[in-house]
Each structure stands twice: as C-alpha cells, then as structure tokens.
Amino acid sequence: MLDQGSNHFAETVREVKRLTPSLLVECLTPDFRGDDKCIETIAQSGLDVFAHNIETIERLQWLVRDPRANYKQSISVLTKAKQYNPKLVTKTSIMLGLGETDDDILRTMEQLRENNVDCLTLGQYMQPTKRHLKVNEFVTPEKFEYWKLMGDKLGFLYTASGPLVRSSYKAGEFFITNILNN
C-alpha cells in the first residue's frame, strides 16, 4: 500500500467532519515510516488532534518498539504534523516503569516541548503477556503527580499522568476541547 493507509484516515476525518462539522476529531496515527506525504495528508484532513505515541524514552526504544519504528522518527512525525498544520494540537504518550530514569523522562519531555508537542500522557507500563517485557518498576502516584506538575511547568497545554492513564485518557478530553474551541 503506497499511502500506508493515510488516505483512509484522511477520508474518514473528512467524512466525519462533513456529517458533523462541530465534532472534534483525534487520530492516533502510526509513524508511516516517516513518509512526509502521509503525515501531510492526515495533518491537512481537517482533524483537530494529531496523536502519535513515542511509547518510551529514546534509550529503551529498541527494547519496546517494533524495529521499524524509532524515537527520532516519531519526534519527526509529530513535528512535521504541526509544520503542515500549525493549528493542530499534537499529542503523544509515554509508558513508565520500563527502566527509565528521571533524567531520561525529563529529557524526553523537554525534547517534546522543543518540537512543539502540545499534550502528553504518562501511564504505567503493564506486561500484557508473559512474552512481553517485564515491569521494571511500579511508579508511585506521587511520582506520577510530579511528572504532571513538571509537564505543566514545561508548558504542555495538557499533561495527564497516573498509573491508569493511557493515550486515550478521558480526563483530558474536556480540557483539549476547550483548547480547540478557543
């Protein structure tokens, strides 16, 4: 498939917006192997939130993600989406508890802000099957709160951080809706 499914995403967004123009649309996208045309197709489709998850800090990417994906490529996808459509809200997610250090997390958050990523969710990694990576650490609620405050301090428009937070975390929807409607 030459467009890696990007036209399907874009056509779906356009049709949803045609039927209900006031509906806010978020797409959680793959990295499209870094293909600029695919990223542009979705960024220009009329969606409101372009989401792509970096999953973990740069040092652990090789353990956590498919070898075809990588940290720099994911950062680039988020950056390019915003370049193609500066009005887009960009969003990503990080799983904690895989062996990252506080310095790793802070550096990642700083890099995301340097690349104009607007929203960040941080949640606890949970081992889905025995074949997946083991949990290295169960992050405390206090530490998750610290990362939420740090995200706010760094200038994210929205930071959701907690053990049960996922990239689709519902608590942020009202906040992101307010961002988009202002």
PDB file of C-alpha atoms in Angstrom:
ATOM      1  CA  MET A   1       0.000   0.000   0.000  1.00  0.00           C
ATOM      2  CA  LEU A   2       1.722   3.156  -1.211  1.00  0.00           C
ATOM      3  CA  ASP A   3      -0.018   5.606   1.106  1.00  0.00           C
ATOM      4  CA  GLN A   4       0.259   3.301   4.162  1.00  0.00           C
ATOM      5  CA  GLY A   5      -3.393   3.937   4.970  1.00  0.00           C
ATOM      6  CA  SER A   6      -3.031   7.708   5.298  1.00  0.00           C
ATOM      7  CA  ASN A   7      -5.717   8.405   2.702  1.00  0.00           C
ATOM      8  CA  HIS A   8      -8.122   6.139   4.578  1.00  0.00           C
ATOM      9  CA  PHE A   9      -7.505   8.141   7.774  1.00  0.00           C
ATOM     10  CA  ALA A  10      -7.934  11.427   5.896  1.00  0.00           C
ATOM     11  CA  GLU A  11     -11.108  10.370   4.056  1.00  0.00           C
ATOM     12  CA  THR A  12     -12.636   9.187   7.334  1.00  0.00           C
ATOM     13  CA  VAL A  13     -11.858  12.513   9.020  1.00  0.00           C
ATOM     14  CA  ARG A  14     -13.284  14.492   6.098  1.00  0.00           C
ATOM     15  CA  GLU A  15     -16.484  12.423   6.076  1.00  0.00           C
ATOM     16  CA  VAL A  16     -16.968  12.722   9.834  1.00  0.00           C
ATOM     17  CA  LYS A  17     -16.441  16.481   9.611  1.00  0.00           C
ATOM     18  CA  ARG A  18     -18.826  16.718   6.638  1.00  0.00           C
ATOM     19  CA  LEU A  19     -21.563  14.932   8.582  1.00  0.00           C
ATOM     20  CA  THR A  20     -20.930  16.710  11.905  1.00  0.00           C
ATOM     21  CA  PRO A  21     -18.710  19.767  11.455  1.00  0.00           C
ATOM     22  CA  SER A  22     -18.701  20.617  15.166  1.00  0.00           C
ATOM     23  CA  LEU A  23     -17.358  17.207  16.173  1.00  0.00           C
ATOM     24  CA  LEU A  24     -13.735  17.276  17.321  1.00  0.00           C
ATOM     25  CA  VAL A  25     -11.615  14.520  15.796  1.00  0.00           C
ATOM     26  CA  GLU A  26      -8.417  12.983  17.131  1.00  0.00           C
ATOM     27  CA  CYS A  27      -6.425  10.431  15.141  1.00  0.00           C
ATOM     28  CA  LEU A  28      -3.896   8.155  16.800  1.00  0.00           C
ATOM     29  CA  THR A  29      -1.587   7.514  13.888  1.00  0.00           C
ATOM     30  CA  PRO A  30       1.284   5.194  13.087  1.00  0.00           C
ATOM     31  CA  ASP A  31       4.598   6.774  12.086  1.00  0.00           C
ATOM     32  CA  PHE A  32       4.078   5.993   8.379  1.00  0.00           C
ATOM     33  CA  ARG A  33       7.802   5.131   8.301  1.00  0.00           C
ATOM     34  CA  GLY A  34       8.403   8.874   8.410  1.00  0.00           C
ATOM     35  CA  ASP A  35       6.789   9.452   4.991  1.00  0.00           C
ATOM     36  CA  ASP A  36       6.176  13.203   4.725  1.00  0.00           C
ATOM     37  CA  LYS A  37       3.329  12.869   2.227  1.00  0.00           C
ATOM     38  CA  CYS A  38       1.399  10.518   4.533  1.00  0.00           C
ATOM     39  CA  ILE A  39       1.862  12.841   7.506  1.00  0.00           C
ATOM     40  CA  GLU A  40       0.791  15.857   5.440  1.00  0.00           C
ATOM     41  CA  THR A  41      -2.288  14.029   4.116  1.00  0.00           C
ATOM     42  CA  ILE A  42      -3.594  13.484   7.633  1.00  0.00           C
ATOM     43  CA  ALA A  43      -2.470  16.850   9.012  1.00  0.00           C
ATOM     44  CA  GLN A  44      -4.407  18.603   6.223  1.00  0.00           C
ATOM     45  CA  SER A  45      -7.512  16.399   6.521  1.00  0.00           C
ATOM     46  CA  GLY A  46      -9.384  18.621   8.963  1.00  0.00           C
ATOM     47  CA  LEU A  47      -8.672  16.676  12.150  1.00  0.00           C
ATOM     48  CA  ASP A  48      -8.204  18.566  15.392  1.00  0.00           C
ATOM     49  CA  VAL A  49      -5.706  16.424  17.324  1.00  0.00           C
ATOM     50  CA  PHE A  50      -2.825  14.562  15.701  1.00  0.00           C
ATOM     51  CA  ALA A  51      -1.685  11.862  18.123  1.00  0.00           C
ATOM     52  CA  HIS A  52       1.317   9.614  17.704  1.00  0.00           C
ATOM     53  CA  ASN A  53       2.818   7.770  20.673  1.00  0.00           C
ATOM     54  CA  ILE A  54       6.562   7.687  21.239  1.00  0.00           C
ATOM     55  CA  GLU A  55       5.868   4.928  23.831  1.00  0.00           C
ATOM     56  CA  THR A  56       9.092   5.276  25.860  1.00  0.00           C
ATOM     57  CA  ILE A  57      12.314   7.215  26.236  1.00  0.00           C
ATOM     58  CA  GLU A  58      14.931   7.105  23.472  1.00  0.00           C
ATOM     59  CA  ARG A  59      17.328   4.719  25.246  1.00  0.00           C
ATOM     60  CA  LEU A  60      14.673   1.989  25.580  1.00  0.00           C
ATOM     61  CA  GLN A  61      13.098   2.241  22.127  1.00  0.00           C
ATOM     62  CA  TRP A  62      14.954  -0.801  20.784  1.00  0.00           C
ATOM     63  CA  LEU A  63      13.502  -2.964  23.558  1.00  0.00           C
ATOM     64  CA  VAL A  64       9.951  -1.678  23.459  1.00  0.00           C
ATOM     65  CA  ARG A  65       9.061  -0.900  19.867  1.00  0.00           C
ATOM     66  CA  ASP A  66       8.996  -2.643  16.540  1.00  0.00           C
ATOM     67  CA  PRO A  67      12.448  -2.262  14.953  1.00  0.00           C
ATOM     68  CA  ARG A  68      10.932  -0.352  12.034  1.00  0.00           C
ATOM     69  CA  ALA A  69       9.951   2.464  14.423  1.00  0.00           C
ATOM     70  CA  ASN A  70      12.302   4.707  16.334  1.00  0.00           C
ATOM     71  CA  TYR A  71      12.319   7.666  18.655  1.00  0.00           C
ATOM     72  CA  LYS A  72      13.732  10.250  16.242  1.00  0.00           C
ATOM     73  CA  GLN A  73      11.285   9.230  13.553  1.00  0.00           C
ATOM     74  CA  SER A  74       8.363   9.563  15.972  1.00  0.00           C
ATOM     75  CA  ILE A  75       9.505  13.013  17.129  1.00  0.00           C
ATOM     76  CA  SER A  76       9.827  13.988  13.476  1.00  0.00           C
ATOM     77  CA  VAL A  77       6.290  12.789  12.705  1.00  0.00           C
ATOM     78  CA  LEU A  78       4.850  14.979  15.481  1.00  0.00           C
ATOM     79  CA  THR A  79       6.985  17.953  14.400  1.00  0.00           C
ATOM     80  CA  LYS A  80       6.024  17.634  10.737  1.00  0.00           C
ATOM     81  CA  ALA A  81       2.313  17.321  11.523  1.00  0.00           C
ATOM     82  CA  LYS A  82       2.483  20.673  13.316  1.00  0.00           C
ATOM     83  CA  GLN A  83       4.509  22.201  10.461  1.00  0.00           C
ATOM     84  CA  TYR A  84       1.936  21.066   7.897  1.00  0.00           C
ATOM     85  CA  ASN A  85      -0.902  22.426  10.034  1.00  0.00           C
ATOM     86  CA  PRO A  86       0.132  24.815  12.829  1.00  0.00           C
ATOM     87  CA  LYS A  87      -3.444  24.832  14.188  1.00  0.00           C
ATOM     88  CA  LEU A  88      -3.281  21.127  15.030  1.00  0.00           C
ATOM     89  CA  VAL A  89      -2.979  20.031  18.618  1.00  0.00           C
ATOM     90  CA  THR A  90      -0.277  17.373  18.775  1.00  0.00           C
ATOM     91  CA  LYS A  91      -0.304  14.671  21.413  1.00  0.00           C
ATOM     92  CA  THR A  92       1.885  11.758  22.489  1.00  0.00           C
ATOM     93  CA  SER A  93       2.144   9.177  25.245  1.00  0.00           C
ATOM     94  CA  ILE A  94       4.893   7.554  27.294  1.00  0.00           C
ATOM     95  CA  MET A  95       4.735   4.360  29.343  1.00  0.00           C
ATOM     96  CA  LEU A  96       6.702   4.428  32.607  1.00  0.00           C
ATOM     97  CA  GLY A  97       8.116   1.514  34.561  1.00  0.00           C
ATOM     98  CA  LEU A  98      10.337   0.056  31.824  1.00  0.00           C
ATOM     99  CA  GLY A  99      13.679   1.064  33.361  1.00  0.00           C
ATOM    100  CA  GLU A 100      13.812   4.745  32.507  1.00  0.00           C
ATOM    101  CA  THR A 101      15.451   7.227  34.884  1.00  0.00           C
ATOM    102  CA  ASP A 102      14.082  10.586  35.980  1.00  0.00           C
ATOM    103  CA  ASP A 103      16.704  12.252  33.789  1.00  0.00           C
ATOM    104  CA  ASP A 104      15.515  10.168  30.803  1.00  0.00           C
ATOM    105  CA  ILE A 105      11.913  11.223  31.362  1.00  0.00           C
ATOM    106  CA  LEU A 106      12.747  14.888  31.834  1.00  0.00           C
ATOM    107  CA  ARG A 107      14.962  14.940  28.728  1.00  0.00           C
ATOM    108  CA  THR A 108      12.158  13.315  26.719  1.00  0.00           C
ATOM    109  CA  MET A 109       9.609  15.835  27.963  1.00  0.00           C
ATOM    110  CA  GLU A 110      11.947  18.705  27.115  1.00  0.00           C
ATOM    111  CA  GLN A 111      12.530  17.330  23.610  1.00  0.00           C
ATOM    112  CA  LEU A 112       8.789  17.003  23.068  1.00  0.00           C
ATOM    113  CA  ARG A 113       8.242  20.641  24.033  1.00  0.00           C
ATOM    114  CA  GLU A 114      11.201  21.761  21.879  1.00  0.00           C
ATOM    115  CA  ASN A 115       9.331  20.124  18.998  1.00  0.00           C
ATOM    116  CA  ASN A 116       6.047  21.863  19.863  1.00  0.00           C
ATOM    117  CA  VAL A 117       4.167  18.800  21.080  1.00  0.00           C
ATOM    118  CA  ASP A 118       1.140  20.173  22.930  1.00  0.00           C
ATOM    119  CA  CYS A 119      -0.242  17.331  25.041  1.00  0.00           C
ATOM    120  CA  LEU A 120       1.390  14.461  26.903  1.00  0.00           C
ATOM    121  CA  THR A 121       0.041  11.442  28.730  1.00  0.00           C
ATOM    122  CA  LEU A 122       2.188   9.313  31.037  1.00  0.00           C
ATOM    123  CA  GLY A 123       0.989   5.947  32.322  1.00  0.00           C
ATOM    124  CA  GLN A 124       2.228   2.781  33.977  1.00  0.00           C
ATOM    125  CA  TYR A 125       3.515   0.045  31.687  1.00  0.00           C
ATOM    126  CA  MET A 126       1.724  -3.235  32.369  1.00  0.00           C
ATOM    127  CA  GLN A 127       3.079  -6.504  30.960  1.00  0.00           C
ATOM    128  CA  PRO A 128       0.270  -7.752  28.683  1.00  0.00           C
ATOM    129  CA  THR A 129       1.569 -11.338  28.330  1.00  0.00           C
ATOM    130  CA  LYS A 130       4.491 -13.430  29.566  1.00  0.00           C
ATOM    131  CA  ARG A 131       6.121 -12.887  26.163  1.00  0.00           C
ATOM    132  CA  HIS A 132       6.312  -9.113  26.663  1.00  0.00           C
ATOM    133  CA  LEU A 133       8.816  -7.118  28.694  1.00  0.00           C
ATOM    134  CA  LYS A 134       8.505  -7.420  32.439  1.00  0.00           C
ATOM    135  CA  VAL A 135       7.560  -4.395  34.522  1.00  0.00           C
ATOM    136  CA  ASN A 136      10.785  -2.935  35.878  1.00  0.00           C
ATOM    137  CA  GLU A 137       9.115  -0.595  38.382  1.00  0.00           C
ATOM    138  CA  PHE A 138       5.658   0.318  39.607  1.00  0.00           C
ATOM    139  CA  VAL A 139       5.728   4.101  39.631  1.00  0.00           C
ATOM    140  CA  THR A 140       4.153   5.706  42.703  1.00  0.00           C
ATOM    141  CA  PRO A 141       1.133   8.016  42.441  1.00  0.00           C
ATOM    142  CA  GLU A 142       3.316  10.749  43.951  1.00  0.00           C
ATOM    143  CA  LYS A 143       5.863  10.364  41.155  1.00  0.00           C
ATOM    144  CA  PHE A 144       3.111  10.476  38.540  1.00  0.00           C
ATOM    145  CA  GLU A 145       1.878  13.715  40.144  1.00  0.00           C
ATOM    146  CA  TYR A 146       5.430  15.075  39.969  1.00  0.00           C
ATOM    147  CA  TRP A 147       5.522  14.365  36.220  1.00  0.00           C
ATOM    148  CA  LYS A 148       2.159  16.067  35.750  1.00  0.00           C
ATOM    149  CA  LEU A 149       3.455  19.179  37.510  1.00  0.00           C
ATOM    150  CA  MET A 150       6.683  19.030  35.502  1.00  0.00           C
ATOM    151  CA  GLY A 151       4.668  18.809  32.269  1.00  0.00           C
ATOM    152  CA  ASP A 152       2.693  21.873  33.287  1.00  0.00           C
ATOM    153  CA  LYS A 153       5.936  23.698  34.156  1.00  0.00           C
ATOM    154  CA  LEU A 154       7.461  22.814  30.775  1.00  0.00           C
ATOM    155  CA  GLY A 155       4.442  24.330  29.012  1.00  0.00           C
ATOM    156  CA  PHE A 156       2.399  21.399  27.772  1.00  0.00           C
ATOM    157  CA  LEU A 157      -1.181  22.543  27.184  1.00  0.00           C
ATOM    158  CA  TYR A 158      -2.309  19.360  28.893  1.00  0.00           C
ATOM    159  CA  THR A 159      -0.463  16.691  30.872  1.00  0.00           C
ATOM    160  CA  ALA A 160      -2.245  13.580  32.148  1.00  0.00           C
ATOM    161  CA  SER A 161      -0.084  11.444  34.415  1.00  0.00           C
ATOM    162  CA  GLY A 162      -1.134   8.467  36.512  1.00  0.00           C
ATOM    163  CA  PRO A 163      -0.887   4.698  36.807  1.00  0.00           C
ATOM    164  CA  LEU A 164      -4.041   4.086  34.756  1.00  0.00           C
ATOM    165  CA  VAL A 165      -3.541   6.885  32.221  1.00  0.00           C
ATOM    166  CA  ARG A 166      -3.379   5.795  28.602  1.00  0.00           C
ATOM    167  CA  SER A 167      -3.026   7.747  25.354  1.00  0.00           C
ATOM    168  CA  SER A 168      -6.824   7.840  25.081  1.00  0.00           C
ATOM    169  CA  TYR A 169      -7.223   9.090  28.639  1.00  0.00           C
ATOM    170  CA  LYS A 170     -10.731  10.557  29.025  1.00  0.00           C
ATOM    171  CA  ALA A 171      -9.988  13.221  31.631  1.00  0.00           C
ATOM    172  CA  GLY A 172      -8.177  15.312  29.055  1.00  0.00           C
ATOM    173  CA  GLU A 173     -10.970  15.439  26.545  1.00  0.00           C
ATOM    174  CA  PHE A 174     -12.760  18.371  28.162  1.00  0.00           C
ATOM    175  CA  PHE A 175      -9.515  20.307  28.502  1.00  0.00           C
ATOM    176  CA  ILE A 176      -8.451  19.639  24.917  1.00  0.00           C
ATOM    177  CA  THR A 177     -11.955  20.572  23.758  1.00  0.00           C
ATOM    178  CA  ASN A 178     -11.538  23.952  25.485  1.00  0.00           C
ATOM    179  CA  ILE A 179      -8.161  24.458  23.792  1.00  0.00           C
ATOM    180  CA  LEU A 180      -9.624  23.714  20.381  1.00  0.00           C
ATOM    181  CA  ASN A 181     -12.737  25.821  20.843  1.00  0.00           C
ATOM    182  CA  ASN A 182     -10.881  28.971  21.937  1.00  0.00           C
TER     183      ASN A 182
END
